[in-house]
Amino acid sequence: MRKTVDNKYCENCGFGRKSIFRELSKNDFEKLSLNMNCNFYKKGQVIFFEGNYPGGLFCIKEGKVKVYKIGSAGKEQIIRFAKSGDALGYRALLVGETYSASASALEDSHICFIGKETVFELFKTNSSFSFTMLKLLSRDLEDVENKMVKLAQKPVRERLAEALLILKETYGTDKQEYINVSLSREDFAGIVGTATETVIRLLADFKKENLIDTKGKKIKITDLKNLVSTGRLND
């Protein structure tokens, strides 16, 4: 079960100042904080389910999240990664539809929830917030279109190389330069849309080619230039 944690004003939250709420006034931040619940989600715990109606908006205070769909064969397809400061569930909330995907924690995470009445009030009274939300929706549409084109045109090897680069860009690296998120090989298969065995083989190939190094689930990009070339990101 999710566990409620102490709630601090968004204004004093470093990630709150980097989130969609960054344009709010001090008064709006205070209102937001009074109508927000911050919860603790354990690694693997589902935040919301595909097909359910949203009751509000989620904002990641600390942690990492994957957004995914389940195909007809029961296979998971990861469509997005999110990090501290990112919002979740806004598209379904704004258009009044059910969630088109599910979300779960990739690691133990603190995630805040703001009820839809509060979100809609901000949308009506704060033009900067409204514009930020519209930009998010536009970016999401562009990302989906680009992803569909790449899935249709790129072979699995190129998609996996690109996925590693996206993960590094999204989550950064630790002091030893390993990508700062631990994913199972099944997760990687869910990112690029292939079998787990294929991912295992390709990662082994990348390691033999000195493109990456691995330590358990952790991956380090050791040859950025050639990995970019492998992903054909300069074409």
PDB file of C-alpha atoms in Angstrom:
ATOM      1  CA  MET A   1       0.000   0.000   0.000  1.00  0.00           C
ATOM      2  CA  ARG A   2       1.068   3.579  -0.565  1.00  0.00           C
ATOM      3  CA  LYS A   3       2.002   5.475   2.588  1.00  0.00           C
ATOM      4  CA  THR A   4       1.327   9.165   3.223  1.00  0.00           C
ATOM      5  CA  VAL A   5       4.408  11.175   4.135  1.00  0.00           C
ATOM      6  CA  ASP A   6       4.878  14.611   5.624  1.00  0.00           C
ATOM      7  CA  ASN A   7       3.825  17.290   3.177  1.00  0.00           C
ATOM      8  CA  LYS A   8       5.982  20.398   2.775  1.00  0.00           C
ATOM      9  CA  TYR A   9       5.114  23.488   0.815  1.00  0.00           C
ATOM     10  CA  CYS A  10       5.784  23.090  -2.899  1.00  0.00           C
ATOM     11  CA  GLU A  11       7.477  26.474  -2.792  1.00  0.00           C
ATOM     12  CA  ASN A  12      10.207  25.032  -0.578  1.00  0.00           C
ATOM     13  CA  CYS A  13      10.550  21.855  -2.636  1.00  0.00           C
ATOM     14  CA  GLY A  14      13.480  22.050  -5.048  1.00  0.00           C
ATOM     15  CA  PHE A  15      11.723  19.762  -7.511  1.00  0.00           C
ATOM     16  CA  GLY A  16       8.478  21.704  -7.160  1.00  0.00           C
ATOM     17  CA  ARG A  17      10.308  24.715  -8.527  1.00  0.00           C
ATOM     18  CA  LYS A  18      11.336  22.658 -11.571  1.00  0.00           C
ATOM     19  CA  SER A  19       7.887  21.191 -12.178  1.00  0.00           C
ATOM     20  CA  ILE A  20       4.797  22.427 -14.028  1.00  0.00           C
ATOM     21  CA  PHE A  21       4.039  24.488 -10.910  1.00  0.00           C
ATOM     22  CA  ARG A  22       7.171  26.632 -11.236  1.00  0.00           C
ATOM     23  CA  GLU A  23       5.233  29.683 -12.486  1.00  0.00           C
ATOM     24  CA  LEU A  24       2.887  29.826  -9.486  1.00  0.00           C
ATOM     25  CA  SER A  25       2.784  32.755  -7.116  1.00  0.00           C
ATOM     26  CA  LYS A  26       3.488  32.358  -3.408  1.00  0.00           C
ATOM     27  CA  ASN A  27      -0.253  32.497  -2.728  1.00  0.00           C
ATOM     28  CA  ASP A  28      -0.950  29.791  -5.329  1.00  0.00           C
ATOM     29  CA  PHE A  29       1.812  27.616  -3.864  1.00  0.00           C
ATOM     30  CA  GLU A  30       0.210  27.886  -0.436  1.00  0.00           C
ATOM     31  CA  LYS A  31      -3.203  26.901  -1.817  1.00  0.00           C
ATOM     32  CA  LEU A  32      -1.633  24.024  -3.699  1.00  0.00           C
ATOM     33  CA  SER A  33       0.168  22.742  -0.629  1.00  0.00           C
ATOM     34  CA  LEU A  34      -3.022  22.778   1.424  1.00  0.00           C
ATOM     35  CA  ASN A  35      -4.762  20.619  -1.186  1.00  0.00           C
ATOM     36  CA  MET A  36      -1.991  18.110  -1.802  1.00  0.00           C
ATOM     37  CA  ASN A  37      -1.147  14.683  -0.429  1.00  0.00           C
ATOM     38  CA  CYS A  38       2.380  13.298  -0.707  1.00  0.00           C
ATOM     39  CA  ASN A  39       2.652   9.506  -0.682  1.00  0.00           C
ATOM     40  CA  PHE A  40       5.449   6.961  -0.544  1.00  0.00           C
ATOM     41  CA  TYR A  41       5.455   4.244  -3.220  1.00  0.00           C
ATOM     42  CA  LYS A  42       7.693   1.212  -2.940  1.00  0.00           C
ATOM     43  CA  LYS A  43       9.672  -0.022  -5.942  1.00  0.00           C
ATOM     44  CA  GLY A  44       7.302  -1.811  -8.335  1.00  0.00           C
ATOM     45  CA  GLN A  45       4.146  -0.343  -6.815  1.00  0.00           C
ATOM     46  CA  VAL A  46       1.534   0.854  -9.310  1.00  0.00           C
ATOM     47  CA  ILE A  47       0.649   4.556  -9.131  1.00  0.00           C
ATOM     48  CA  PHE A  48      -2.320   4.399 -11.507  1.00  0.00           C
ATOM     49  CA  PHE A  49      -3.840   1.805 -13.827  1.00  0.00           C
ATOM     50  CA  GLU A  50      -4.696   2.026 -17.509  1.00  0.00           C
ATOM     51  CA  GLY A  51      -8.465   2.303 -17.941  1.00  0.00           C
ATOM     52  CA  ASN A  52      -9.162   4.059 -14.626  1.00  0.00           C
ATOM     53  CA  TYR A  53     -10.488   7.617 -14.476  1.00  0.00           C
ATOM     54  CA  PRO A  54      -8.115  10.220 -12.996  1.00  0.00           C
ATOM     55  CA  GLY A  55      -9.041  11.979  -9.787  1.00  0.00           C
ATOM     56  CA  GLY A  56      -6.203  14.473 -10.041  1.00  0.00           C
ATOM     57  CA  LEU A  57      -2.610  15.041 -11.035  1.00  0.00           C
ATOM     58  CA  PHE A  58       0.582  13.323  -9.851  1.00  0.00           C
ATOM     59  CA  CYS A  59       3.911  15.101  -9.408  1.00  0.00           C
ATOM     60  CA  ILE A  60       7.120  13.201  -8.616  1.00  0.00           C
ATOM     61  CA  LYS A  61       8.845  14.749  -5.614  1.00  0.00           C
ATOM     62  CA  GLU A  62      11.631  12.168  -5.461  1.00  0.00           C
ATOM     63  CA  GLY A  63      12.076   8.975  -7.445  1.00  0.00           C
ATOM     64  CA  LYS A  64      11.782   7.384 -10.876  1.00  0.00           C
ATOM     65  CA  VAL A  65       8.688   6.099 -12.678  1.00  0.00           C
ATOM     66  CA  LYS A  66       7.889   4.142 -15.825  1.00  0.00           C
ATOM     67  CA  VAL A  67       4.702   4.623 -17.840  1.00  0.00           C
ATOM     68  CA  TYR A  68       3.637   1.553 -19.805  1.00  0.00           C
ATOM     69  CA  LYS A  69       0.855  -0.219 -21.677  1.00  0.00           C
ATOM     70  CA  ILE A  70      -0.040  -3.899 -21.627  1.00  0.00           C
ATOM     71  CA  GLY A  71      -0.523  -5.425 -25.071  1.00  0.00           C
ATOM     72  CA  SER A  72      -3.077  -8.019 -26.111  1.00  0.00           C
ATOM     73  CA  ALA A  73      -0.569 -10.803 -25.390  1.00  0.00           C
ATOM     74  CA  GLY A  74       0.022  -9.442 -21.891  1.00  0.00           C
ATOM     75  CA  LYS A  75       3.429  -8.023 -22.791  1.00  0.00           C
ATOM     76  CA  GLU A  76       4.508  -4.714 -21.285  1.00  0.00           C
ATOM     77  CA  GLN A  77       5.463  -1.834 -23.604  1.00  0.00           C
ATOM     78  CA  ILE A  78       7.214   1.062 -21.855  1.00  0.00           C
ATOM     79  CA  ILE A  79       6.291   4.376 -23.468  1.00  0.00           C
ATOM     80  CA  ARG A  80       7.835   6.924 -21.121  1.00  0.00           C
ATOM     81  CA  PHE A  81      10.185   7.422 -18.188  1.00  0.00           C
ATOM     82  CA  ALA A  82       9.686  10.130 -15.584  1.00  0.00           C
ATOM     83  CA  LYS A  83      11.876  11.630 -12.870  1.00  0.00           C
ATOM     84  CA  SER A  84      11.728  14.089  -9.977  1.00  0.00           C
ATOM     85  CA  GLY A  85       9.779  17.213 -10.928  1.00  0.00           C
ATOM     86  CA  ASP A  86       7.784  15.497 -13.708  1.00  0.00           C
ATOM     87  CA  ALA A  87       3.990  15.370 -13.771  1.00  0.00           C
ATOM     88  CA  LEU A  88       1.908  12.279 -14.515  1.00  0.00           C
ATOM     89  CA  GLY A  89      -1.679  11.753 -15.626  1.00  0.00           C
ATOM     90  CA  TYR A  90      -2.339  15.275 -16.887  1.00  0.00           C
ATOM     91  CA  ARG A  91      -3.550  14.337 -20.387  1.00  0.00           C
ATOM     92  CA  ALA A  92      -6.313  12.036 -19.158  1.00  0.00           C
ATOM     93  CA  LEU A  93      -7.285  14.575 -16.505  1.00  0.00           C
ATOM     94  CA  LEU A  94      -7.570  17.531 -18.889  1.00  0.00           C
ATOM     95  CA  VAL A  95      -9.478  15.700 -21.615  1.00  0.00           C
ATOM     96  CA  GLY A  96     -11.729  13.825 -19.185  1.00  0.00           C
ATOM     97  CA  GLU A  97     -10.756  10.348 -20.346  1.00  0.00           C
ATOM     98  CA  THR A  98      -9.445   7.214 -18.670  1.00  0.00           C
ATOM     99  CA  TYR A  99      -5.698   6.687 -18.338  1.00  0.00           C
ATOM    100  CA  SER A 100      -4.297   5.385 -21.630  1.00  0.00           C
ATOM    101  CA  ALA A 101      -1.409   3.705 -19.775  1.00  0.00           C
ATOM    102  CA  SER A 102      -0.331   2.588 -16.313  1.00  0.00           C
ATOM    103  CA  ALA A 103       2.517   3.930 -14.167  1.00  0.00           C
ATOM    104  CA  SER A 104       4.657   2.275 -11.514  1.00  0.00           C
ATOM    105  CA  ALA A 105       7.691   3.181  -9.409  1.00  0.00           C
ATOM    106  CA  LEU A 106      11.112   2.085 -10.676  1.00  0.00           C
ATOM    107  CA  GLU A 107      12.515   2.733  -7.207  1.00  0.00           C
ATOM    108  CA  ASP A 108      11.152   3.811  -3.823  1.00  0.00           C
ATOM    109  CA  SER A 109       9.553   7.182  -4.596  1.00  0.00           C
ATOM    110  CA  HIS A 110       7.744  10.124  -3.006  1.00  0.00           C
ATOM    111  CA  ILE A 111       4.909  11.253  -5.265  1.00  0.00           C
ATOM    112  CA  CYS A 112       2.451  14.069  -4.593  1.00  0.00           C
ATOM    113  CA  PHE A 113      -1.198  14.022  -5.639  1.00  0.00           C
ATOM    114  CA  ILE A 114      -3.261  17.147  -6.366  1.00  0.00           C
ATOM    115  CA  GLY A 115      -7.040  16.755  -6.722  1.00  0.00           C
ATOM    116  CA  LYS A 116      -8.648  17.748 -10.016  1.00  0.00           C
ATOM    117  CA  GLU A 117     -10.649  20.605  -8.485  1.00  0.00           C
ATOM    118  CA  THR A 118      -7.425  22.318  -7.429  1.00  0.00           C
ATOM    119  CA  VAL A 119      -5.783  21.685 -10.816  1.00  0.00           C
ATOM    120  CA  PHE A 120      -8.774  23.052 -12.753  1.00  0.00           C
ATOM    121  CA  GLU A 121      -8.915  26.127 -10.523  1.00  0.00           C
ATOM    122  CA  LEU A 122      -5.251  26.855 -11.293  1.00  0.00           C
ATOM    123  CA  PHE A 123      -5.915  26.232 -14.966  1.00  0.00           C
ATOM    124  CA  LYS A 124      -8.670  28.850 -14.963  1.00  0.00           C
ATOM    125  CA  THR A 125      -6.927  31.494 -12.859  1.00  0.00           C
ATOM    126  CA  ASN A 126      -3.248  31.202 -13.858  1.00  0.00           C
ATOM    127  CA  SER A 127      -2.480  31.709 -17.557  1.00  0.00           C
ATOM    128  CA  SER A 128       1.197  30.742 -17.172  1.00  0.00           C
ATOM    129  CA  PHE A 129       0.215  27.406 -15.641  1.00  0.00           C
ATOM    130  CA  SER A 130      -2.335  26.833 -18.423  1.00  0.00           C
ATOM    131  CA  PHE A 131       0.290  27.549 -21.085  1.00  0.00           C
ATOM    132  CA  THR A 132       2.751  25.155 -19.443  1.00  0.00           C
ATOM    133  CA  MET A 133       0.139  22.390 -19.472  1.00  0.00           C
ATOM    134  CA  LEU A 134      -0.659  23.002 -23.140  1.00  0.00           C
ATOM    135  CA  LYS A 135       3.032  22.804 -24.025  1.00  0.00           C
ATOM    136  CA  LEU A 136       3.250  19.480 -22.193  1.00  0.00           C
ATOM    137  CA  LEU A 137       0.331  18.087 -24.194  1.00  0.00           C
ATOM    138  CA  SER A 138       1.872  19.294 -27.456  1.00  0.00           C
ATOM    139  CA  ARG A 139       5.233  17.761 -26.569  1.00  0.00           C
ATOM    140  CA  ASP A 140       3.560  14.456 -25.695  1.00  0.00           C
ATOM    141  CA  LEU A 141       1.858  14.332 -29.093  1.00  0.00           C
ATOM    142  CA  GLU A 142       5.154  15.015 -30.862  1.00  0.00           C
ATOM    143  CA  ASP A 143       6.952  12.365 -28.785  1.00  0.00           C
ATOM    144  CA  VAL A 144       4.327   9.740 -29.619  1.00  0.00           C
ATOM    145  CA  GLU A 145       4.530  10.557 -33.342  1.00  0.00           C
ATOM    146  CA  ASN A 146       8.338  10.361 -33.319  1.00  0.00           C
ATOM    147  CA  LYS A 147       8.285   7.086 -31.391  1.00  0.00           C
ATOM    148  CA  MET A 148       5.896   5.483 -33.867  1.00  0.00           C
ATOM    149  CA  VAL A 149       8.108   6.498 -36.803  1.00  0.00           C
ATOM    150  CA  LYS A 150      11.254   5.150 -35.119  1.00  0.00           C
ATOM    151  CA  LEU A 151       9.616   1.863 -34.150  1.00  0.00           C
ATOM    152  CA  ALA A 152       8.504   1.367 -37.725  1.00  0.00           C
ATOM    153  CA  GLN A 153      11.826   2.245 -39.354  1.00  0.00           C
ATOM    154  CA  LYS A 154      14.630   1.249 -36.972  1.00  0.00           C
ATOM    155  CA  PRO A 155      15.888  -2.266 -36.262  1.00  0.00           C
ATOM    156  CA  VAL A 156      16.064  -3.460 -32.653  1.00  0.00           C
ATOM    157  CA  ARG A 157      19.817  -2.848 -32.309  1.00  0.00           C
ATOM    158  CA  GLU A 158      19.390   0.828 -33.149  1.00  0.00           C
ATOM    159  CA  ARG A 159      16.373   1.204 -30.871  1.00  0.00           C
ATOM    160  CA  LEU A 160      18.286  -0.288 -27.937  1.00  0.00           C
ATOM    161  CA  ALA A 161      21.246   2.049 -28.500  1.00  0.00           C
ATOM    162  CA  GLU A 162      18.871   5.008 -28.550  1.00  0.00           C
ATOM    163  CA  ALA A 163      17.091   3.774 -25.406  1.00  0.00           C
ATOM    164  CA  LEU A 164      20.404   3.718 -23.499  1.00  0.00           C
ATOM    165  CA  LEU A 165      21.138   7.281 -24.579  1.00  0.00           C
ATOM    166  CA  ILE A 166      17.652   8.441 -23.569  1.00  0.00           C
ATOM    167  CA  LEU A 167      18.025   6.827 -20.143  1.00  0.00           C
ATOM    168  CA  LYS A 168      21.358   8.577 -19.620  1.00  0.00           C
ATOM    169  CA  GLU A 169      19.864  11.916 -20.651  1.00  0.00           C
ATOM    170  CA  THR A 170      16.794  11.428 -18.444  1.00  0.00           C
ATOM    171  CA  TYR A 171      18.384  10.140 -15.246  1.00  0.00           C
ATOM    172  CA  GLY A 172      22.052  11.108 -15.506  1.00  0.00           C
ATOM    173  CA  THR A 173      24.928   9.036 -14.119  1.00  0.00           C
ATOM    174  CA  ASP A 174      26.391   8.217 -10.720  1.00  0.00           C
ATOM    175  CA  LYS A 175      29.960   8.917  -9.572  1.00  0.00           C
ATOM    176  CA  GLN A 176      31.201   5.849 -11.462  1.00  0.00           C
ATOM    177  CA  GLU A 177      29.360   7.047 -14.600  1.00  0.00           C
ATOM    178  CA  TYR A 178      26.772   4.255 -14.556  1.00  0.00           C
ATOM    179  CA  ILE A 179      23.301   5.334 -15.715  1.00  0.00           C
ATOM    180  CA  ASN A 180      21.455   6.330 -12.574  1.00  0.00           C
ATOM    181  CA  VAL A 181      18.589   3.839 -12.877  1.00  0.00           C
ATOM    182  CA  SER A 182      18.476   0.035 -12.592  1.00  0.00           C
ATOM    183  CA  LEU A 183      16.250  -1.687 -15.125  1.00  0.00           C
ATOM    184  CA  SER A 184      15.638  -5.372 -15.643  1.00  0.00           C
ATOM    185  CA  ARG A 185      16.290  -6.905 -19.028  1.00  0.00           C
ATOM    186  CA  GLU A 186      12.514  -7.337 -19.257  1.00  0.00           C
ATOM    187  CA  ASP A 187      12.156  -3.565 -18.873  1.00  0.00           C
ATOM    188  CA  PHE A 188      14.602  -3.002 -21.717  1.00  0.00           C
ATOM    189  CA  ALA A 189      12.590  -5.431 -23.848  1.00  0.00           C
ATOM    190  CA  GLY A 190       9.515  -3.370 -22.983  1.00  0.00           C
ATOM    191  CA  ILE A 191      11.246  -0.196 -24.132  1.00  0.00           C
ATOM    192  CA  VAL A 192      12.368  -1.361 -27.553  1.00  0.00           C
ATOM    193  CA  GLY A 193       9.546  -3.809 -28.251  1.00  0.00           C
ATOM    194  CA  THR A 194      11.386  -7.105 -28.522  1.00  0.00           C
ATOM    195  CA  ALA A 195      12.024 -10.360 -26.659  1.00  0.00           C
ATOM    196  CA  THR A 196      14.069 -10.370 -23.456  1.00  0.00           C
ATOM    197  CA  GLU A 197      16.496 -12.872 -24.993  1.00  0.00           C
ATOM    198  CA  THR A 198      17.196 -10.446 -27.837  1.00  0.00           C
ATOM    199  CA  VAL A 199      17.976  -7.640 -25.384  1.00  0.00           C
ATOM    200  CA  ILE A 200      20.367  -9.889 -23.438  1.00  0.00           C
ATOM    201  CA  ARG A 201      22.180 -10.832 -26.646  1.00  0.00           C
ATOM    202  CA  LEU A 202      22.417  -7.244 -27.903  1.00  0.00           C
ATOM    203  CA  LEU A 203      23.683  -5.891 -24.585  1.00  0.00           C
ATOM    204  CA  ALA A 204      26.343  -8.605 -24.618  1.00  0.00           C
ATOM    205  CA  ASP A 205      27.269  -7.523 -28.156  1.00  0.00           C
ATOM    206  CA  PHE A 206      27.489  -3.865 -27.076  1.00  0.00           C
ATOM    207  CA  LYS A 207      29.792  -4.885 -24.233  1.00  0.00           C
ATOM    208  CA  LYS A 208      32.040  -6.911 -26.557  1.00  0.00           C
ATOM    209  CA  GLU A 209      32.226  -3.882 -28.853  1.00  0.00           C
ATOM    210  CA  ASN A 210      33.237  -1.721 -25.860  1.00  0.00           C
ATOM    211  CA  LEU A 211      30.189   0.508 -26.290  1.00  0.00           C
ATOM    212  CA  ILE A 212      29.021  -0.173 -22.730  1.00  0.00           C
ATOM    213  CA  ASP A 213      30.099  -1.764 -19.473  1.00  0.00           C
ATOM    214  CA  THR A 214      27.741  -3.524 -17.039  1.00  0.00           C
ATOM    215  CA  LYS A 215      27.643  -4.266 -13.332  1.00  0.00           C
ATOM    216  CA  GLY A 216      24.570  -6.294 -12.486  1.00  0.00           C
ATOM    217  CA  LYS A 217      21.628  -4.237 -13.734  1.00  0.00           C
ATOM    218  CA  LYS A 218      23.743  -1.076 -13.947  1.00  0.00           C
ATOM    219  CA  ILE A 219      25.011   0.061 -17.353  1.00  0.00           C
ATOM    220  CA  LYS A 220      27.771   2.532 -18.227  1.00  0.00           C
ATOM    221  CA  ILE A 221      28.168   4.035 -21.680  1.00  0.00           C
ATOM    222  CA  THR A 222      31.887   3.772 -22.431  1.00  0.00           C
ATOM    223  CA  ASP A 223      31.904   4.931 -26.068  1.00  0.00           C
ATOM    224  CA  LEU A 224      29.301   7.656 -26.486  1.00  0.00           C
ATOM    225  CA  LYS A 225      30.273   8.601 -30.047  1.00  0.00           C
ATOM    226  CA  ASN A 226      29.982   5.083 -31.425  1.00  0.00           C
ATOM    227  CA  LEU A 227      26.788   4.352 -29.475  1.00  0.00           C
ATOM    228  CA  VAL A 228      25.241   7.465 -31.042  1.00  0.00           C
ATOM    229  CA  SER A 229      26.411   6.143 -34.417  1.00  0.00           C
ATOM    230  CA  THR A 230      24.909   2.726 -33.640  1.00  0.00           C
ATOM    231  CA  GLY A 231      21.583   4.369 -32.889  1.00  0.00           C
ATOM    232  CA  ARG A 232      21.847   6.403 -36.116  1.00  0.00           C
ATOM    233  CA  LEU A 233      20.933   9.539 -34.199  1.00  0.00           C
ATOM    234  CA  ASN A 234      22.986  11.746 -36.494  1.00  0.00           C
ATOM    235  CA  ASP A 235      21.216  10.631 -39.681  1.00  0.00           C
TER     236      ASP A 235
END
